[in-house]
Amino acid sequence: MKRSAFTSHNCLRPGYRKGEIFYGYLFIAPFYLLFLVFQLYPMIWSFVLSFYKWNGISPKTFVGLQNYRAVLQDPMFWDAMTNTFWYLLANLLFILPLSVLLGQLLCTRSIRARKLHKTLQMLPYITSTAAAGIIFSMLFDTNIGVFNGMLKSIGLPAIPWLTSTEWSKVPVILLSVWRNTPWYTLIVMSAMLGVDAHLHEAARIDGANALQRMLKITLPTISPVLFFNFINLTIDSARIFTEPYILTQGGPGTSSLSVVQYLYTSGFNSFQLGYASTIGYMLTFMLLLVSILYFISLRRQNKE
């Protein structure tokens, strides 16, 4: 009897399966080693450190829940949390709708030079945040900024974007929206390309216009992807750091300070490492609570 073309002599050797599994684990081992060293261990260590008072040099002093009580009574922490909430809300209101609109635009076959449009739309995401922040700081400069130049040209007074407590969040929000929209657009566009074209064709034959097809076919079909973007954008917005740090350094005062930036200054400027760890875990607990509420709401909608 002839041996099948799909049968290998090596597969018949005793112990070959064990060797195959061993080499499989060997190839994926670097990822898990890096995860253990640079993610899991720091997470556990920082949680333990949140119960101590430590400046990084002198011996640690166990203080129990004192750091958590201090954070809850810290007005600067709540100012940073309020600012972070506004960043989160602005990102959700602008990035998600823009990603759907731009994704739909890029999926339109009638648009010319689609590859060029895709490349141009991805440029903000792959641009260095530090470089983009420097450019935005020049654009919003009170004296020589482009935006104030446009306001002056139509007879309006200049706005101190970066030095005013009322306006300091605006440049941060615009930079965050400008940078993050392309990534979520790419995810939405990929989901839209997976929608069955026959559904759109049948709706078109029945007389549905483009808006109706978007509302009745595209959005319900890609709703799991939109929910995925919603969760990820919530987490990314809560961790915002680079944009306010480069544009305003959290000022003036605490008007644009984010929670992660306050964590950074507490840990590496004030050397209150235990307190900084507590701030990080307070943010983690709040994000965990928000995520649970999101999933409960989604489950109720699915049941209905």
PDB file of C-alpha atoms in Angstrom:
ATOM      1  CA  MET A   1       0.000   0.000   0.000  1.00  0.00           C
ATOM      2  CA  LYS A   2       1.317   3.415  -0.952  1.00  0.00           C
ATOM      3  CA  ARG A   3       1.908   5.875   1.858  1.00  0.00           C
ATOM      4  CA  SER A   4      -0.351   8.909   1.801  1.00  0.00           C
ATOM      5  CA  ALA A   5       1.202  12.146   0.603  1.00  0.00           C
ATOM      6  CA  PHE A   6       0.141  13.769   3.864  1.00  0.00           C
ATOM      7  CA  THR A   7       1.931  11.216   6.051  1.00  0.00           C
ATOM      8  CA  SER A   8       5.464  11.961   7.115  1.00  0.00           C
ATOM      9  CA  HIS A   9       7.959   9.480   8.477  1.00  0.00           C
ATOM     10  CA  ASN A  10       8.828  11.954  11.221  1.00  0.00           C
ATOM     11  CA  CYS A  11       5.226  11.997  12.416  1.00  0.00           C
ATOM     12  CA  LEU A  12       5.424   8.252  13.079  1.00  0.00           C
ATOM     13  CA  ARG A  13       8.452   8.469  15.323  1.00  0.00           C
ATOM     14  CA  PRO A  14       7.808   8.069  19.074  1.00  0.00           C
ATOM     15  CA  GLY A  15       8.199  11.311  20.979  1.00  0.00           C
ATOM     16  CA  TYR A  16       7.851  13.503  17.896  1.00  0.00           C
ATOM     17  CA  ARG A  17       4.667  15.074  19.249  1.00  0.00           C
ATOM     18  CA  LYS A  18       6.391  16.003  22.507  1.00  0.00           C
ATOM     19  CA  GLY A  19       9.247  17.610  20.627  1.00  0.00           C
ATOM     20  CA  GLU A  20       6.827  19.566  18.477  1.00  0.00           C
ATOM     21  CA  ILE A  21       5.044  20.928  21.562  1.00  0.00           C
ATOM     22  CA  PHE A  22       8.368  21.760  23.213  1.00  0.00           C
ATOM     23  CA  TYR A  23       9.564  23.816  20.261  1.00  0.00           C
ATOM     24  CA  GLY A  24       6.171  25.513  20.025  1.00  0.00           C
ATOM     25  CA  TYR A  25       6.418  26.677  23.623  1.00  0.00           C
ATOM     26  CA  LEU A  26      10.041  27.630  23.063  1.00  0.00           C
ATOM     27  CA  PHE A  27       9.090  29.994  20.235  1.00  0.00           C
ATOM     28  CA  ILE A  28       6.400  31.796  22.278  1.00  0.00           C
ATOM     29  CA  ALA A  29       8.476  31.862  25.482  1.00  0.00           C
ATOM     30  CA  PRO A  30      10.067  35.319  24.811  1.00  0.00           C
ATOM     31  CA  PHE A  31       6.672  37.001  24.894  1.00  0.00           C
ATOM     32  CA  TYR A  32       5.753  35.449  28.230  1.00  0.00           C
ATOM     33  CA  LEU A  33       9.158  36.190  29.710  1.00  0.00           C
ATOM     34  CA  LEU A  34       8.877  39.836  28.721  1.00  0.00           C
ATOM     35  CA  PHE A  35       5.310  39.933  30.033  1.00  0.00           C
ATOM     36  CA  LEU A  36       6.375  38.467  33.390  1.00  0.00           C
ATOM     37  CA  VAL A  37       9.367  40.773  33.796  1.00  0.00           C
ATOM     38  CA  PHE A  38       8.000  44.055  32.455  1.00  0.00           C
ATOM     39  CA  GLN A  39       4.244  43.825  33.115  1.00  0.00           C
ATOM     40  CA  LEU A  40       3.101  41.237  35.634  1.00  0.00           C
ATOM     41  CA  TYR A  41       5.917  41.743  38.154  1.00  0.00           C
ATOM     42  CA  PRO A  42       5.648  45.591  38.096  1.00  0.00           C
ATOM     43  CA  MET A  43       1.873  45.322  38.501  1.00  0.00           C
ATOM     44  CA  ILE A  44       2.163  43.118  41.581  1.00  0.00           C
ATOM     45  CA  TRP A  45       5.075  45.108  43.007  1.00  0.00           C
ATOM     46  CA  SER A  46       3.315  48.469  42.552  1.00  0.00           C
ATOM     47  CA  PHE A  47       0.173  47.100  44.236  1.00  0.00           C
ATOM     48  CA  VAL A  48       2.242  45.987  47.237  1.00  0.00           C
ATOM     49  CA  LEU A  49       4.046  49.336  47.201  1.00  0.00           C
ATOM     50  CA  SER A  50       0.741  51.207  47.457  1.00  0.00           C
ATOM     51  CA  PHE A  51       0.562  50.100  51.098  1.00  0.00           C
ATOM     52  CA  TYR A  52       3.967  51.598  51.901  1.00  0.00           C
ATOM     53  CA  LYS A  53       5.551  55.012  52.200  1.00  0.00           C
ATOM     54  CA  TRP A  54       8.814  55.001  50.248  1.00  0.00           C
ATOM     55  CA  ASN A  55      10.986  57.542  48.458  1.00  0.00           C
ATOM     56  CA  GLY A  56      13.059  54.965  46.580  1.00  0.00           C
ATOM     57  CA  ILE A  57      16.136  55.250  48.845  1.00  0.00           C
ATOM     58  CA  SER A  58      15.269  54.959  52.513  1.00  0.00           C
ATOM     59  CA  PRO A  59      13.634  51.820  53.959  1.00  0.00           C
ATOM     60  CA  LYS A  60       9.954  51.341  53.207  1.00  0.00           C
ATOM     61  CA  THR A  61       7.409  52.102  55.931  1.00  0.00           C
ATOM     62  CA  PHE A  62       4.167  50.147  56.011  1.00  0.00           C
ATOM     63  CA  VAL A  63       1.197  52.524  56.244  1.00  0.00           C
ATOM     64  CA  GLY A  64      -1.693  50.231  55.318  1.00  0.00           C
ATOM     65  CA  LEU A  65      -4.603  52.074  53.683  1.00  0.00           C
ATOM     66  CA  GLN A  66      -3.260  55.505  54.588  1.00  0.00           C
ATOM     67  CA  ASN A  67      -2.206  56.225  50.992  1.00  0.00           C
ATOM     68  CA  TYR A  68      -5.693  55.403  49.714  1.00  0.00           C
ATOM     69  CA  ARG A  69      -7.306  57.664  52.308  1.00  0.00           C
ATOM     70  CA  ALA A  70      -4.876  60.447  51.386  1.00  0.00           C
ATOM     71  CA  VAL A  71      -5.701  60.101  47.680  1.00  0.00           C
ATOM     72  CA  LEU A  72      -9.444  60.284  48.346  1.00  0.00           C
ATOM     73  CA  GLN A  73      -8.873  63.521  50.302  1.00  0.00           C
ATOM     74  CA  ASP A  74      -6.416  65.011  47.796  1.00  0.00           C
ATOM     75  CA  PRO A  75      -8.000  67.937  45.859  1.00  0.00           C
ATOM     76  CA  MET A  76      -5.271  67.780  43.193  1.00  0.00           C
ATOM     77  CA  PHE A  77      -6.148  64.149  42.473  1.00  0.00           C
ATOM     78  CA  TRP A  78      -9.805  65.048  41.978  1.00  0.00           C
ATOM     79  CA  ASP A  79      -8.868  67.992  39.764  1.00  0.00           C
ATOM     80  CA  ALA A  80      -6.805  65.602  37.645  1.00  0.00           C
ATOM     81  CA  MET A  81      -9.666  63.095  37.612  1.00  0.00           C
ATOM     82  CA  THR A  82     -12.104  65.793  36.467  1.00  0.00           C
ATOM     83  CA  ASN A  83      -9.769  66.853  33.666  1.00  0.00           C
ATOM     84  CA  THR A  84      -9.312  63.236  32.615  1.00  0.00           C
ATOM     85  CA  PHE A  85     -13.090  62.812  32.505  1.00  0.00           C
ATOM     86  CA  TRP A  86     -13.383  65.779  30.128  1.00  0.00           C
ATOM     87  CA  TYR A  87     -10.659  64.317  27.906  1.00  0.00           C
ATOM     88  CA  LEU A  88     -12.499  60.999  27.918  1.00  0.00           C
ATOM     89  CA  LEU A  89     -15.847  62.582  27.099  1.00  0.00           C
ATOM     90  CA  ALA A  90     -14.395  64.695  24.277  1.00  0.00           C
ATOM     91  CA  ASN A  91     -12.626  61.698  22.732  1.00  0.00           C
ATOM     92  CA  LEU A  92     -15.800  59.616  22.816  1.00  0.00           C
ATOM     93  CA  LEU A  93     -17.886  62.419  21.293  1.00  0.00           C
ATOM     94  CA  PHE A  94     -15.432  63.211  18.493  1.00  0.00           C
ATOM     95  CA  ILE A  95     -13.295  60.163  17.732  1.00  0.00           C
ATOM     96  CA  LEU A  96     -16.022  57.516  17.479  1.00  0.00           C
ATOM     97  CA  PRO A  97     -18.287  59.454  15.053  1.00  0.00           C
ATOM     98  CA  LEU A  98     -15.292  60.633  13.021  1.00  0.00           C
ATOM     99  CA  SER A  99     -13.943  57.092  12.764  1.00  0.00           C
ATOM    100  CA  VAL A 100     -17.300  55.869  11.406  1.00  0.00           C
ATOM    101  CA  LEU A 101     -17.596  58.718   8.898  1.00  0.00           C
ATOM    102  CA  LEU A 102     -14.009  58.448   7.682  1.00  0.00           C
ATOM    103  CA  GLY A 103     -14.222  54.652   7.577  1.00  0.00           C
ATOM    104  CA  GLN A 104     -17.328  54.843   5.424  1.00  0.00           C
ATOM    105  CA  LEU A 105     -15.627  57.404   3.178  1.00  0.00           C
ATOM    106  CA  LEU A 106     -12.600  55.186   2.678  1.00  0.00           C
ATOM    107  CA  CYS A 107     -14.845  52.220   1.862  1.00  0.00           C
ATOM    108  CA  THR A 108     -16.631  54.162  -0.878  1.00  0.00           C
ATOM    109  CA  ARG A 109     -15.537  52.826  -4.235  1.00  0.00           C
ATOM    110  CA  SER A 110     -16.316  56.040  -6.086  1.00  0.00           C
ATOM    111  CA  ILE A 111     -13.688  58.053  -4.219  1.00  0.00           C
ATOM    112  CA  ARG A 112     -10.502  58.604  -6.175  1.00  0.00           C
ATOM    113  CA  ALA A 113      -6.986  57.844  -4.909  1.00  0.00           C
ATOM    114  CA  ARG A 114      -8.241  55.822  -1.957  1.00  0.00           C
ATOM    115  CA  LYS A 115      -4.764  54.517  -1.153  1.00  0.00           C
ATOM    116  CA  LEU A 116      -3.468  58.085  -0.952  1.00  0.00           C
ATOM    117  CA  HIS A 117      -6.335  59.060   1.353  1.00  0.00           C
ATOM    118  CA  LYS A 118      -5.636  56.071   3.593  1.00  0.00           C
ATOM    119  CA  THR A 119      -1.960  56.967   3.802  1.00  0.00           C
ATOM    120  CA  LEU A 120      -2.665  60.617   4.604  1.00  0.00           C
ATOM    121  CA  GLN A 121      -5.203  59.691   7.280  1.00  0.00           C
ATOM    122  CA  MET A 122      -2.744  57.357   9.014  1.00  0.00           C
ATOM    123  CA  LEU A 123       0.026  59.960   9.173  1.00  0.00           C
ATOM    124  CA  PRO A 124      -1.187  61.566  12.454  1.00  0.00           C
ATOM    125  CA  TYR A 125      -1.137  58.196  14.228  1.00  0.00           C
ATOM    126  CA  ILE A 126       2.395  57.273  13.165  1.00  0.00           C
ATOM    127  CA  THR A 127       3.743  60.765  13.863  1.00  0.00           C
ATOM    128  CA  SER A 128       5.676  61.109  17.106  1.00  0.00           C
ATOM    129  CA  THR A 129       3.477  62.538  19.839  1.00  0.00           C
ATOM    130  CA  ALA A 130       6.327  64.722  21.064  1.00  0.00           C
ATOM    131  CA  ALA A 131       6.858  66.206  17.603  1.00  0.00           C
ATOM    132  CA  ALA A 132       3.112  66.719  17.109  1.00  0.00           C
ATOM    133  CA  GLY A 133       2.888  68.363  20.537  1.00  0.00           C
ATOM    134  CA  ILE A 134       5.631  70.845  19.663  1.00  0.00           C
ATOM    135  CA  ILE A 135       3.855  71.724  16.405  1.00  0.00           C
ATOM    136  CA  PHE A 136       0.524  72.172  18.200  1.00  0.00           C
ATOM    137  CA  SER A 137       2.167  74.370  20.845  1.00  0.00           C
ATOM    138  CA  MET A 138       3.335  76.664  18.041  1.00  0.00           C
ATOM    139  CA  LEU A 139      -0.087  76.616  16.374  1.00  0.00           C
ATOM    140  CA  PHE A 140      -1.778  77.636  19.644  1.00  0.00           C
ATOM    141  CA  ASP A 141       0.850  80.147  20.741  1.00  0.00           C
ATOM    142  CA  THR A 142      -0.758  83.331  22.055  1.00  0.00           C
ATOM    143  CA  ASN A 143       1.454  85.726  20.095  1.00  0.00           C
ATOM    144  CA  ILE A 144       2.539  83.939  16.905  1.00  0.00           C
ATOM    145  CA  GLY A 145       0.092  81.045  16.715  1.00  0.00           C
ATOM    146  CA  VAL A 146      -1.848  80.350  13.536  1.00  0.00           C
ATOM    147  CA  PHE A 147      -5.204  80.116  15.297  1.00  0.00           C
ATOM    148  CA  ASN A 148      -4.833  83.469  17.012  1.00  0.00           C
ATOM    149  CA  GLY A 149      -3.679  84.936  13.708  1.00  0.00           C
ATOM    150  CA  MET A 150      -6.926  83.740  12.132  1.00  0.00           C
ATOM    151  CA  LEU A 151      -8.948  85.237  14.992  1.00  0.00           C
ATOM    152  CA  LYS A 152      -7.174  88.582  14.670  1.00  0.00           C
ATOM    153  CA  SER A 153      -7.768  88.605  10.910  1.00  0.00           C
ATOM    154  CA  ILE A 154     -11.533  88.643  11.479  1.00  0.00           C
ATOM    155  CA  GLY A 155     -11.366  91.197  14.273  1.00  0.00           C
ATOM    156  CA  LEU A 156     -11.566  88.867  17.280  1.00  0.00           C
ATOM    157  CA  PRO A 157      -9.183  89.071  20.237  1.00  0.00           C
ATOM    158  CA  ALA A 158      -6.402  86.540  20.728  1.00  0.00           C
ATOM    159  CA  ILE A 159      -7.090  83.643  23.088  1.00  0.00           C
ATOM    160  CA  PRO A 160      -4.413  82.477  25.560  1.00  0.00           C
ATOM    161  CA  TRP A 161      -4.902  78.818  24.663  1.00  0.00           C
ATOM    162  CA  LEU A 162      -1.968  77.406  26.622  1.00  0.00           C
ATOM    163  CA  THR A 163      -1.824  79.870  29.517  1.00  0.00           C
ATOM    164  CA  SER A 164      -5.489  80.165  30.457  1.00  0.00           C
ATOM    165  CA  THR A 165      -7.327  77.891  32.868  1.00  0.00           C
ATOM    166  CA  GLU A 166     -10.480  78.186  30.734  1.00  0.00           C
ATOM    167  CA  TRP A 167      -8.893  77.217  27.404  1.00  0.00           C
ATOM    168  CA  SER A 168      -5.942  74.974  28.287  1.00  0.00           C
ATOM    169  CA  LYS A 169      -7.893  71.749  27.729  1.00  0.00           C
ATOM    170  CA  VAL A 170      -8.848  72.659  24.148  1.00  0.00           C
ATOM    171  CA  PRO A 171      -5.383  72.164  22.549  1.00  0.00           C
ATOM    172  CA  VAL A 172      -4.956  68.916  24.492  1.00  0.00           C
ATOM    173  CA  ILE A 173      -8.300  67.597  23.259  1.00  0.00           C
ATOM    174  CA  LEU A 174      -7.646  68.612  19.651  1.00  0.00           C
ATOM    175  CA  LEU A 175      -4.218  66.961  19.664  1.00  0.00           C
ATOM    176  CA  SER A 176      -5.666  63.775  21.181  1.00  0.00           C
ATOM    177  CA  VAL A 177      -8.492  63.639  18.624  1.00  0.00           C
ATOM    178  CA  TRP A 178      -6.113  64.378  15.739  1.00  0.00           C
ATOM    179  CA  ARG A 179      -3.714  61.613  16.791  1.00  0.00           C
ATOM    180  CA  ASN A 180      -6.099  58.822  17.750  1.00  0.00           C
ATOM    181  CA  THR A 181      -8.842  59.092  15.137  1.00  0.00           C
ATOM    182  CA  PRO A 182      -6.828  57.342  12.365  1.00  0.00           C
ATOM    183  CA  TRP A 183      -6.282  54.197  14.432  1.00  0.00           C
ATOM    184  CA  TYR A 184      -9.965  53.759  15.259  1.00  0.00           C
ATOM    185  CA  THR A 185     -10.861  54.638  11.669  1.00  0.00           C
ATOM    186  CA  LEU A 186      -8.682  51.760  10.504  1.00  0.00           C
ATOM    187  CA  ILE A 187     -10.471  49.340  12.830  1.00  0.00           C
ATOM    188  CA  VAL A 188     -13.928  50.539  11.751  1.00  0.00           C
ATOM    189  CA  MET A 189     -12.976  50.440   8.074  1.00  0.00           C
ATOM    190  CA  SER A 190     -11.794  46.835   8.430  1.00  0.00           C
ATOM    191  CA  ALA A 191     -15.132  45.906   9.988  1.00  0.00           C
ATOM    192  CA  MET A 192     -17.070  47.696   7.251  1.00  0.00           C
ATOM    193  CA  LEU A 193     -15.193  45.802   4.555  1.00  0.00           C
ATOM    194  CA  GLY A 194     -16.478  42.586   6.150  1.00  0.00           C
ATOM    195  CA  VAL A 195     -20.159  43.541   5.813  1.00  0.00           C
ATOM    196  CA  ASP A 196     -21.929  41.368   3.245  1.00  0.00           C
ATOM    197  CA  ALA A 197     -22.240  43.378   0.018  1.00  0.00           C
ATOM    198  CA  HIS A 198     -25.434  41.498  -0.891  1.00  0.00           C
ATOM    199  CA  LEU A 199     -27.238  43.169   2.015  1.00  0.00           C
ATOM    200  CA  HIS A 200     -26.409  46.609   0.660  1.00  0.00           C
ATOM    201  CA  GLU A 201     -27.354  45.557  -2.843  1.00  0.00           C
ATOM    202  CA  ALA A 202     -30.740  44.233  -1.699  1.00  0.00           C
ATOM    203  CA  ALA A 203     -31.411  47.404   0.298  1.00  0.00           C
ATOM    204  CA  ARG A 204     -30.445  49.537  -2.686  1.00  0.00           C
ATOM    205  CA  ILE A 205     -32.897  47.632  -4.877  1.00  0.00           C
ATOM    206  CA  ASP A 206     -35.616  48.191  -2.275  1.00  0.00           C
ATOM    207  CA  GLY A 207     -34.975  51.935  -2.505  1.00  0.00           C
ATOM    208  CA  ALA A 208     -32.896  52.566   0.622  1.00  0.00           C
ATOM    209  CA  ASN A 209     -30.547  55.540   0.367  1.00  0.00           C
ATOM    210  CA  ALA A 210     -26.962  55.674   1.666  1.00  0.00           C
ATOM    211  CA  LEU A 211     -27.940  57.008   5.106  1.00  0.00           C
ATOM    212  CA  GLN A 212     -30.590  54.342   5.582  1.00  0.00           C
ATOM    213  CA  ARG A 213     -28.169  51.605   4.580  1.00  0.00           C
ATOM    214  CA  MET A 214     -25.636  52.986   7.055  1.00  0.00           C
ATOM    215  CA  LEU A 215     -28.144  53.107   9.938  1.00  0.00           C
ATOM    216  CA  LYS A 216     -29.967  49.838   9.220  1.00  0.00           C
ATOM    217  CA  ILE A 217     -27.201  47.584   7.903  1.00  0.00           C
ATOM    218  CA  THR A 218     -23.670  48.835   8.491  1.00  0.00           C
ATOM    219  CA  LEU A 219     -23.890  50.108  12.069  1.00  0.00           C
ATOM    220  CA  PRO A 220     -25.848  47.108  13.482  1.00  0.00           C
ATOM    221  CA  THR A 221     -23.454  44.703  11.748  1.00  0.00           C
ATOM    222  CA  ILE A 222     -20.290  46.334  13.079  1.00  0.00           C
ATOM    223  CA  SER A 223     -21.739  47.089  16.536  1.00  0.00           C
ATOM    224  CA  PRO A 224     -19.384  44.589  18.289  1.00  0.00           C
ATOM    225  CA  VAL A 225     -16.415  46.404  16.753  1.00  0.00           C
ATOM    226  CA  LEU A 226     -17.840  49.763  17.807  1.00  0.00           C
ATOM    227  CA  PHE A 227     -18.227  48.463  21.351  1.00  0.00           C
ATOM    228  CA  PHE A 228     -14.620  47.234  21.247  1.00  0.00           C
ATOM    229  CA  ASN A 229     -13.539  50.725  20.157  1.00  0.00           C
ATOM    230  CA  PHE A 230     -15.667  52.246  22.897  1.00  0.00           C
ATOM    231  CA  ILE A 231     -13.939  50.205  25.615  1.00  0.00           C
ATOM    232  CA  ASN A 232     -10.441  50.745  24.216  1.00  0.00           C
ATOM    233  CA  LEU A 233     -10.974  54.465  23.721  1.00  0.00           C
ATOM    234  CA  THR A 234     -12.204  54.782  27.296  1.00  0.00           C
ATOM    235  CA  ILE A 235      -9.040  53.134  28.604  1.00  0.00           C
ATOM    236  CA  ASP A 236      -6.737  55.070  26.264  1.00  0.00           C
ATOM    237  CA  SER A 237      -8.364  58.383  27.168  1.00  0.00           C
ATOM    238  CA  ALA A 238      -8.070  57.688  30.890  1.00  0.00           C
ATOM    239  CA  ARG A 239      -4.345  57.053  30.425  1.00  0.00           C
ATOM    240  CA  ILE A 240      -3.682  60.301  28.552  1.00  0.00           C
ATOM    241  CA  PHE A 241      -0.276  61.707  29.463  1.00  0.00           C
ATOM    242  CA  THR A 242       1.877  62.914  26.589  1.00  0.00           C
ATOM    243  CA  GLU A 243      -0.515  65.510  25.162  1.00  0.00           C
ATOM    244  CA  PRO A 244      -1.009  67.605  28.340  1.00  0.00           C
ATOM    245  CA  TYR A 245       2.580  67.039  29.441  1.00  0.00           C
ATOM    246  CA  ILE A 246       4.044  68.504  26.255  1.00  0.00           C
ATOM    247  CA  LEU A 247       1.490  71.246  25.587  1.00  0.00           C
ATOM    248  CA  THR A 248       0.770  72.672  29.041  1.00  0.00           C
ATOM    249  CA  GLN A 249       2.720  70.593  31.608  1.00  0.00           C
ATOM    250  CA  GLY A 250      -0.634  70.178  33.347  1.00  0.00           C
ATOM    251  CA  GLY A 251      -1.108  73.907  33.884  1.00  0.00           C
ATOM    252  CA  PRO A 252      -1.860  76.596  34.400  1.00  0.00           C
ATOM    253  CA  GLY A 253      -2.339  75.331  37.938  1.00  0.00           C
ATOM    254  CA  THR A 254      -4.106  71.998  37.591  1.00  0.00           C
ATOM    255  CA  SER A 255      -6.445  73.069  34.775  1.00  0.00           C
ATOM    256  CA  SER A 256      -5.126  70.483  32.277  1.00  0.00           C
ATOM    257  CA  LEU A 257      -3.464  67.969  34.615  1.00  0.00           C
ATOM    258  CA  SER A 258      -4.327  64.327  33.891  1.00  0.00           C
ATOM    259  CA  VAL A 259      -4.320  61.481  36.405  1.00  0.00           C
ATOM    260  CA  VAL A 260      -1.358  59.706  34.808  1.00  0.00           C
ATOM    261  CA  GLN A 261       0.574  62.975  34.719  1.00  0.00           C
ATOM    262  CA  TYR A 262      -0.141  63.489  38.421  1.00  0.00           C
ATOM    263  CA  LEU A 263       1.046  59.928  39.023  1.00  0.00           C
ATOM    264  CA  TYR A 264       4.267  60.740  37.152  1.00  0.00           C
ATOM    265  CA  THR A 265       4.965  63.943  39.070  1.00  0.00           C
ATOM    266  CA  SER A 266       4.195  62.268  42.409  1.00  0.00           C
ATOM    267  CA  GLY A 267       6.520  59.368  41.690  1.00  0.00           C
ATOM    268  CA  PHE A 268       9.427  60.925  39.815  1.00  0.00           C
ATOM    269  CA  ASN A 269       9.360  64.590  40.888  1.00  0.00           C
ATOM    270  CA  SER A 270       8.251  64.275  44.511  1.00  0.00           C
ATOM    271  CA  PHE A 271       9.618  60.711  44.935  1.00  0.00           C
ATOM    272  CA  GLN A 272       6.455  59.543  46.693  1.00  0.00           C
ATOM    273  CA  LEU A 273       6.531  56.122  45.066  1.00  0.00           C
ATOM    274  CA  GLY A 274       3.968  54.515  47.347  1.00  0.00           C
ATOM    275  CA  TYR A 275       1.556  57.398  46.815  1.00  0.00           C
ATOM    276  CA  ALA A 276       2.103  57.269  43.034  1.00  0.00           C
ATOM    277  CA  SER A 277       1.325  53.548  43.038  1.00  0.00           C
ATOM    278  CA  THR A 278      -1.876  54.282  44.926  1.00  0.00           C
ATOM    279  CA  ILE A 279      -2.924  56.851  42.300  1.00  0.00           C
ATOM    280  CA  GLY A 280      -2.329  54.275  39.584  1.00  0.00           C
ATOM    281  CA  TYR A 281      -4.473  51.666  41.288  1.00  0.00           C
ATOM    282  CA  MET A 282      -7.231  54.146  42.061  1.00  0.00           C
ATOM    283  CA  LEU A 283      -7.414  54.827  38.329  1.00  0.00           C
ATOM    284  CA  THR A 284      -7.345  51.074  37.640  1.00  0.00           C
ATOM    285  CA  PHE A 285     -10.228  50.413  40.028  1.00  0.00           C
ATOM    286  CA  MET A 286     -12.306  53.182  38.441  1.00  0.00           C
ATOM    287  CA  LEU A 287     -11.643  51.892  34.925  1.00  0.00           C
ATOM    288  CA  LEU A 288     -12.550  48.392  36.054  1.00  0.00           C
ATOM    289  CA  LEU A 289     -15.834  49.682  37.479  1.00  0.00           C
ATOM    290  CA  VAL A 290     -16.627  51.606  34.291  1.00  0.00           C
ATOM    291  CA  SER A 291     -15.846  48.549  32.143  1.00  0.00           C
ATOM    292  CA  ILE A 292     -18.143  46.378  34.257  1.00  0.00           C
ATOM    293  CA  LEU A 293     -20.952  48.909  33.857  1.00  0.00           C
ATOM    294  CA  TYR A 294     -20.366  48.937  30.088  1.00  0.00           C
ATOM    295  CA  PHE A 295     -20.647  45.152  29.885  1.00  0.00           C
ATOM    296  CA  ILE A 296     -23.750  45.061  32.088  1.00  0.00           C
ATOM    297  CA  SER A 297     -25.399  47.662  29.863  1.00  0.00           C
ATOM    298  CA  LEU A 298     -24.461  45.711  26.729  1.00  0.00           C
ATOM    299  CA  ARG A 299     -25.820  42.463  28.176  1.00  0.00           C
ATOM    300  CA  ARG A 300     -29.133  44.127  29.034  1.00  0.00           C
ATOM    301  CA  GLN A 301     -29.415  45.527  25.516  1.00  0.00           C
ATOM    302  CA  ASN A 302     -28.742  42.111  24.022  1.00  0.00           C
ATOM    303  CA  LYS A 303     -31.443  40.543  26.204  1.00  0.00           C
ATOM    304  CA  GLU A 304     -33.930  43.215  25.150  1.00  0.00           C
TER     305      GLU A 304
END
